[in-house]
Structure formats: structure tokens, C-alpha cells
CSV table of C-alpha atoms and ligand atoms in Angstrom, one decimal:
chain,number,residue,atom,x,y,z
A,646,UNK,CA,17.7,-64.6,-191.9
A,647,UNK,CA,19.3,-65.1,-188.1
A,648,UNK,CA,22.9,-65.9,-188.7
A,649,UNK,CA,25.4,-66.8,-185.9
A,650,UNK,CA,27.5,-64.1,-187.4
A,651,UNK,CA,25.3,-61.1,-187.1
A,652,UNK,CA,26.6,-58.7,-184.2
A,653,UNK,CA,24.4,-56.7,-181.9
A,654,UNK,CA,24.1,-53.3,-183.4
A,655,UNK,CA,21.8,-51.0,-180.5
A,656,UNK,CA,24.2,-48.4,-178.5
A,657,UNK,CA,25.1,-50.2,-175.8
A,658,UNK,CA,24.9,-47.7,-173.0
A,659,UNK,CA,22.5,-45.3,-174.3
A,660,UNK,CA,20.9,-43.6,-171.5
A,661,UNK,CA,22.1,-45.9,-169.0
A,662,UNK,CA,23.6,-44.4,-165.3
A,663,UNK,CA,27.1,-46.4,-164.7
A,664,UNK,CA,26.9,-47.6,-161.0
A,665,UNK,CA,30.4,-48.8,-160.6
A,666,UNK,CA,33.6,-47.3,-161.4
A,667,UNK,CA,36.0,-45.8,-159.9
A,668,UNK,CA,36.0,-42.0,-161.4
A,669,UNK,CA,36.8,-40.2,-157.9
A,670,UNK,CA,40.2,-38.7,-158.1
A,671,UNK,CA,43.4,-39.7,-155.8
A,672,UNK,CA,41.8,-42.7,-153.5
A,673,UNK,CA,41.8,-45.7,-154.6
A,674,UNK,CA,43.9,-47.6,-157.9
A,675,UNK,CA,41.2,-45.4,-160.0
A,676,UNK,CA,41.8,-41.8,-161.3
A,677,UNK,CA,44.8,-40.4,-160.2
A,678,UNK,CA,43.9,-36.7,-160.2
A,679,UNK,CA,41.2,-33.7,-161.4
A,680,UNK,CA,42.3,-34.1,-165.0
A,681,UNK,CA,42.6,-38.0,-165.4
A,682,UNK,CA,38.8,-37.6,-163.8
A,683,UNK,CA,37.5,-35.1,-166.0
A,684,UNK,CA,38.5,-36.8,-169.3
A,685,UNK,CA,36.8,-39.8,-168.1
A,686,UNK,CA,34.2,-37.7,-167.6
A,687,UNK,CA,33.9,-37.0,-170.9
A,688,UNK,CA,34.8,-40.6,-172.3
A,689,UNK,CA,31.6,-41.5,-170.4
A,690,UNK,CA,30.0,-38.7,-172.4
A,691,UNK,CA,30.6,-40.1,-175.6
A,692,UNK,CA,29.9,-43.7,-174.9
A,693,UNK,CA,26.6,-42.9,-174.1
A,694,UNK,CA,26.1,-42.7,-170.7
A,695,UNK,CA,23.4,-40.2,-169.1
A,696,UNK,CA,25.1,-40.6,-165.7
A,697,UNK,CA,27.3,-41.9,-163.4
A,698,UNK,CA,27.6,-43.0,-159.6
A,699,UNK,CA,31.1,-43.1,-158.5
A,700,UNK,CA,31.7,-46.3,-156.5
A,701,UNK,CA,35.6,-45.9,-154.7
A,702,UNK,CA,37.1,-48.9,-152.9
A,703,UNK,CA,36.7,-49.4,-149.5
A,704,UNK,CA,39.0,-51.7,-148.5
A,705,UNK,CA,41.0,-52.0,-145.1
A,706,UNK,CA,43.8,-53.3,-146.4
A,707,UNK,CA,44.5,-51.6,-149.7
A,708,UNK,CA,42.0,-48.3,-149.6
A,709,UNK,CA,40.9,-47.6,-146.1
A,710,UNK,CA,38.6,-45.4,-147.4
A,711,UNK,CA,36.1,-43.7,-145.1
A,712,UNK,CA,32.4,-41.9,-146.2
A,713,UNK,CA,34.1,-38.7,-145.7
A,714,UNK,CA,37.1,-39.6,-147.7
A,715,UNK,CA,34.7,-40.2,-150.1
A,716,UNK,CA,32.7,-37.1,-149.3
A,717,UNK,CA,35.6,-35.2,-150.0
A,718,UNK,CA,37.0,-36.6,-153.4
A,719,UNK,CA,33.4,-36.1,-154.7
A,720,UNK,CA,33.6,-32.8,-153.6
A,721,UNK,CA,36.0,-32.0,-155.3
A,722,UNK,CA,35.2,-33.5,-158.7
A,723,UNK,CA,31.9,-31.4,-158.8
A,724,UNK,CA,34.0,-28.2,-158.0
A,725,UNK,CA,36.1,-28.6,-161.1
A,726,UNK,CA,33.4,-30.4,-163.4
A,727,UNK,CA,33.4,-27.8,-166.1
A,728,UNK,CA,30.2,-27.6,-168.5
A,729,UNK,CA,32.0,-29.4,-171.2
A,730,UNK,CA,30.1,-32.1,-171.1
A,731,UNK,CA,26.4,-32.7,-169.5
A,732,UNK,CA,26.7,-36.0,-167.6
A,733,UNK,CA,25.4,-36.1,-164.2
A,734,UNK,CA,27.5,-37.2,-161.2
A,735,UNK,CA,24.2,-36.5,-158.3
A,736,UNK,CA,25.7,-38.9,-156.0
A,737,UNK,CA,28.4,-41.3,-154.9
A,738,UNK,CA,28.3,-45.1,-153.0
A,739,UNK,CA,30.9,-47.7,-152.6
A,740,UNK,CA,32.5,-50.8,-153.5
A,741,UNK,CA,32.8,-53.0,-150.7
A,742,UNK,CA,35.2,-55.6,-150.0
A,743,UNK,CA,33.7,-58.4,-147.9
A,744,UNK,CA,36.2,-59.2,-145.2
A,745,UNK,CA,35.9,-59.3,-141.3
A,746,UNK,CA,36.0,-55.5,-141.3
A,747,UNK,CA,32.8,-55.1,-143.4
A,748,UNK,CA,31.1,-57.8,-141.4
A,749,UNK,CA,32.4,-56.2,-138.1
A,750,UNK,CA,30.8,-52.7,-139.1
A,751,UNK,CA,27.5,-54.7,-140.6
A,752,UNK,CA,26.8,-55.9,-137.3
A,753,UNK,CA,27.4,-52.4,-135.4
A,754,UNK,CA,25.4,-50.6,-138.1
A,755,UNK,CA,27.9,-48.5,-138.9
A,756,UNK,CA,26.7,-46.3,-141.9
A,757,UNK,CA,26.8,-47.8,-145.2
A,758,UNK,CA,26.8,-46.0,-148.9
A,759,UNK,CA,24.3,-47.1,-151.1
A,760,UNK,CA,23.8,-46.7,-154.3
A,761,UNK,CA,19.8,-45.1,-155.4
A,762,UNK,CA,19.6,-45.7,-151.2
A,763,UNK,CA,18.5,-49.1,-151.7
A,764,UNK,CA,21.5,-51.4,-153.1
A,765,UNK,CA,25.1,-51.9,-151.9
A,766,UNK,CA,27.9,-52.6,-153.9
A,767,UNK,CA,29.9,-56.2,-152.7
A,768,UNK,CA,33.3,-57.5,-154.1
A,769,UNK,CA,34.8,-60.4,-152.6
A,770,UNK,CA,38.8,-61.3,-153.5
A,771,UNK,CA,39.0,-62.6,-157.0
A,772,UNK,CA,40.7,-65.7,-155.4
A,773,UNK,CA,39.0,-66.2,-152.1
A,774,UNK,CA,36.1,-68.2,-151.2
A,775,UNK,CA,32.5,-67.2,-150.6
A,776,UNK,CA,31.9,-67.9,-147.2
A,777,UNK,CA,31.0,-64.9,-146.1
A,778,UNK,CA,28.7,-63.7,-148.5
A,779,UNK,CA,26.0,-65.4,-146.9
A,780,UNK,CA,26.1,-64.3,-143.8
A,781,UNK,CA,26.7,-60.4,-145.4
A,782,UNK,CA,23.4,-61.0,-147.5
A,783,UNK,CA,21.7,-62.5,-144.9
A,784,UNK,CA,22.5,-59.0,-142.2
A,785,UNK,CA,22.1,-56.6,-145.5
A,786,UNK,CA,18.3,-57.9,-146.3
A,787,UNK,CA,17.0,-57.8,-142.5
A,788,UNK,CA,18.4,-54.2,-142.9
A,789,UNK,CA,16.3,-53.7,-146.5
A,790,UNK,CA,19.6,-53.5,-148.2
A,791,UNK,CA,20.0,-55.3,-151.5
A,792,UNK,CA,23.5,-56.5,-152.5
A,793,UNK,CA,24.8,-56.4,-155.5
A,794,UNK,CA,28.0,-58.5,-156.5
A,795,UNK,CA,30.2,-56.7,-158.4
A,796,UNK,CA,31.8,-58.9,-161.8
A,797,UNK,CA,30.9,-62.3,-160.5
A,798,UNK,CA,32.5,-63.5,-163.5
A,799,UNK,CA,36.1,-62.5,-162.0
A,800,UNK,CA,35.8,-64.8,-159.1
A,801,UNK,CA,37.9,-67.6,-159.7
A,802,UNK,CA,36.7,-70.2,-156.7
A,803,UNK,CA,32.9,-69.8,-158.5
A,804,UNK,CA,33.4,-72.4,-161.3
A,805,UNK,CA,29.7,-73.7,-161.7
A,806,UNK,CA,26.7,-72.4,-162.9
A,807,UNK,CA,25.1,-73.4,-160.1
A,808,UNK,CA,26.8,-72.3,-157.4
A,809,UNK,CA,26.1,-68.6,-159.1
A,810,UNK,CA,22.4,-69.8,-158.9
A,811,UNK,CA,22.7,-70.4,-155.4
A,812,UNK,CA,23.9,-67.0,-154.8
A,813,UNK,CA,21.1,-65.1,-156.8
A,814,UNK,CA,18.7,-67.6,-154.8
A,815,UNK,CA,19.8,-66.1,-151.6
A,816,UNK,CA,19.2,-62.7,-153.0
A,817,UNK,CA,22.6,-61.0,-154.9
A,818,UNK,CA,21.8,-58.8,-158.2
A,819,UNK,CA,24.9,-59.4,-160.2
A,820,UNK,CA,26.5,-57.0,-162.2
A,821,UNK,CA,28.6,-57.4,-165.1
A,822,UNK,CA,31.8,-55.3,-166.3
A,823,UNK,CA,31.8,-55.1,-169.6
A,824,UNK,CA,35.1,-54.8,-169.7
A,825,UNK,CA,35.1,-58.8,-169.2
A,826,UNK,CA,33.4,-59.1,-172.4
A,827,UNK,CA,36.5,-57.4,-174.4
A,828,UNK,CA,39.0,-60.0,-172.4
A,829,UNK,CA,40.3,-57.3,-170.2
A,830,UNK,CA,40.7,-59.6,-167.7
A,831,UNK,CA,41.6,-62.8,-169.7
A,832,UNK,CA,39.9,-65.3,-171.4
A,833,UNK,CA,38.5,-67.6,-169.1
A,834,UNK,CA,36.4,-64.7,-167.2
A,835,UNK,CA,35.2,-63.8,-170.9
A,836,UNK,CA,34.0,-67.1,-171.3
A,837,UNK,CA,32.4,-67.1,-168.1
A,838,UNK,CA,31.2,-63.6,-168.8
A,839,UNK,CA,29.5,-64.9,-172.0
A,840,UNK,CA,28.4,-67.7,-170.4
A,841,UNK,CA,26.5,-65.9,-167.6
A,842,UNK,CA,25.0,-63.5,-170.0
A,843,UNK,CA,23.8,-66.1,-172.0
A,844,UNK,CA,21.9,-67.7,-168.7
A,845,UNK,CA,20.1,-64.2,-168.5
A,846,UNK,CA,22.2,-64.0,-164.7
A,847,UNK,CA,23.2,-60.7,-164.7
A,848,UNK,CA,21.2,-57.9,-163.5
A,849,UNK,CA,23.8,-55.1,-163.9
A,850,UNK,CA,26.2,-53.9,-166.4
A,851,UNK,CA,28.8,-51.3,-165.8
A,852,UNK,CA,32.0,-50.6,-166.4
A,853,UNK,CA,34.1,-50.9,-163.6
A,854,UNK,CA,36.6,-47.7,-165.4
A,855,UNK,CA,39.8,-47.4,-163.4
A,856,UNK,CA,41.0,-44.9,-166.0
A,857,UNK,CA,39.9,-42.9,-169.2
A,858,UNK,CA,41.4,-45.8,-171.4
A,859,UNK,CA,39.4,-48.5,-169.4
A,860,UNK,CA,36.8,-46.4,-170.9
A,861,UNK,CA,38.3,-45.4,-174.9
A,862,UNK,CA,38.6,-49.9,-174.9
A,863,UNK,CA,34.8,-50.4,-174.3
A,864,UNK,CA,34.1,-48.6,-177.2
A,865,UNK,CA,35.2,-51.4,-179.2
A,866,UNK,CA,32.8,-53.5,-177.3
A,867,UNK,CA,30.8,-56.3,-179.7
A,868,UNK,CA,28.2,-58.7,-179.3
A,869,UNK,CA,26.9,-61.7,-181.3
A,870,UNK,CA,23.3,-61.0,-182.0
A,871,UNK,CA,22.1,-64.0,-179.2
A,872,UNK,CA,24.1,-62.2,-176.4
A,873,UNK,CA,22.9,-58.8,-177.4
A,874,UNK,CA,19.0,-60.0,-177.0
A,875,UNK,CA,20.6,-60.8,-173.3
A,876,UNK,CA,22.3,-57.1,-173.2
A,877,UNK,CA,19.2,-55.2,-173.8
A,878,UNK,CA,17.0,-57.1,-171.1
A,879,UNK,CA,19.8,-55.6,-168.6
A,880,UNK,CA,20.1,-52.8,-170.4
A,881,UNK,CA,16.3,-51.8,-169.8
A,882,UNK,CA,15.7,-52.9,-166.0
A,883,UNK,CA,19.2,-51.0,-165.3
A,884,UNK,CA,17.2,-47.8,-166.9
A,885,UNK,CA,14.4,-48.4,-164.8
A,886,UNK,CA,16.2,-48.3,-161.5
A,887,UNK,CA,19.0,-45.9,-162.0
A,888,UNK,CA,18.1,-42.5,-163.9
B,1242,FE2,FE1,35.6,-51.7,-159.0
């Protein structure tokens, strides 16, 4: 019989390729070094994960980050990834910050990294508005670049439903951490977490890991039976996309 009380009980990341976290060692608030990386490396191992895409900040103002900053981290992680564990790091993108600097080098094309060469990785400030994620969408589709917002959930000046509609309607995948789900971040952006799951809005899941404990805490991750039904629709279309 369905009971409220009945909990999800699937793996939840079997298979899946995590497309945002921030694994590269030394630079950005993620890993600090080679070792810090490498035993996330192997957290991600035993959560379940089949891969991983490294997504570093890029952000003027905290983690001026270049593509050959990033290069060169990456680098660096696949010269010391020992054969401890199997998981596959093939390539490496980007979190974005949309300010005027990202909108400056949209409109001179400067190069982007994109994750599976098809989808760019957006944050905006967690208390800032979302003016200019129009506009960025707008310049990213007549490019053929789908944006992805990164844990919509964390935004504070997004309070309704709808205004998250509105965004998907212009053309944003969202992607959940599911580190929001645990309360990582407090509970109003779990409930708003739970609340967007349960509207089938995310597209995404990943888990944003800033270090190999980010990672040990999601393995304490739960789900009501209801919000699991919601987990494994992502869950499949992510393993569609991202192998
Ligand atoms: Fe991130």
C-alpha cells in the first residue's frame, strides 16, 4: 500500500555523469590541492557515479579564472589520477557567473566551455536579481548554446513558482544540487528544493561538491517515495545526455 512514509530506495546516482562541481584542485573555493581532489575522486566512486565533468568558477571578481587556468588544473588532476578507482574525468566546462563581464565576452564571442559541447553552465548571485539572464539566454540560443541554471533553488529574489516557469519558458534547463535536499544550504532553499522537484522543474541533478565531505554528506541523501518518482525522471534524461 502507498504510504506517505515510504522513502525512495533506487541508488541515487547510479551511472549518472556529475556535470557540476568543483573537483579541480587550487582555483576556485573547491578542492584545495592533488590529494583533497583525489579523495573526492573516490567519494564520487562510491556514491555511484560513472563520471564526472569538472565545472570551476569563473568569476571576475572572486575566481578570474581563464580556459587555460582551467586547462591547466585539469591537467594536472589526470597526471596524478591513480587507477584506484575507474571514474572518468574526459572533459572539463565551467560555472559562469552572469555579470557584465560574461555578457561583455558573449557579445565578442569570446570562447566559451561547455559542457557535452552543447550546454553552458549559469549562476547568477544568490541575492541578486535576474535581469540579465534574459538577455544571456537570448545571445546563448542564437549561438546554439543551451543554458543551464545552476541550483535555482539558491536564488533568493526567485520566490514564485512562476517566475521559475518564466525562465524555463525562455529556455533554461535547471539543475538541482542535491546537496539542497539535505539542508546544506538552509531550510527555506530545501523547501524550495522539494517544491521544485515536486513541479517536475528540474532537468539536472548534481552535486555542486566543493570538497570530499560535500560528497561523504550526500550519502545520507533521502527521499519520500512521491519525490523519488520526480528523481528518477531526471535521473534518466541526465543519463541520456551525459555518458
Ligand atoms: Fe558550483
Amino acid at each position: 500500500m502507498f504510504s506517505f512514509f515510504q522513502k525512495h530506495q533506487k541508488p541515487f546516482f547510479e551511472g549518472l555523469c556529475d556535470i557540476h562541481n568543483h573537483l579541480l584542485p587550487g582555483i576556485d573555493d573547491g578542492s584545495k590541492d592533488i590529494n583533497s581532489s583525489a579523495e573526492m575522486l573516490n567519494e564520487f566512486e562510491a556514491l555511484g557515479f560513472k563520471s564526472t565533468i569538472p565545472t570551476p568558477h569563473i568569476y571576475k571578481e572572486l575566481y578570474p579564472n581563464t580556459p587555460e587556468t582551467i586547462k591547466n588544473a585539469f591537467d594536472l588532476l589526470k597526471q596524478h589520477q591513480g587507477h584506484e578507482n575507474s571514474i572518468k574525468i574526459n572533459s572539463y566546462a565551467a560555472e559562469y557567473m552572469v555579470d557584465e563581464v560574461f555578457m561583455k565576452n558573449l557579445e565578442q564571442s569570446s570562447p566559451l566551455l561547455l559542457l557535452n559541447d552543447t550546454y553552458i553552465l549559469l549562476e547568477i548571485n544568490f541575492f541578486g536579481k535576474t535581469t540579465m539572464l534574459k538577455s544571456a539566454c537570448f545571445s546563448l540560443c542564437q549561438k546554439n548554446i543551451t543554458p543551464i541554471l545552476a541550483h535555482p533553488e539558491r536564488y533568493h529574489m526567485i520566490k514564485d513558482i512562476s517566475e521559475y516557469q518564466n525562465l524555463k519558458n525562455q529556455g533554461f534547463y535547471f539543475q538541482l544540487n542535491a546537496l539542497s535536499l539535505l539542508g546544506q544550504y538552509g531550510p527555506e532553499v530545501k523547501q524550495k528544493a522539494e517544491k521544485l522537484l515536486k513541479a517536475g522543474l528540474y532537468d539536472f541533478v548534481a552535486t555542486d561538491a566543493h570538497s570530499v565531505n560535500d560528497l561523504i554528506k550526500l550519502k545520507n541523501l533521502s527521499l519520500t517515495k512521491k519525490l523519488g518518482i520526480q528523481w528518477e525522471k531526471i535521473r534518466e534524461f541526465q543519463l541520456k545526455l551525459f555518458s
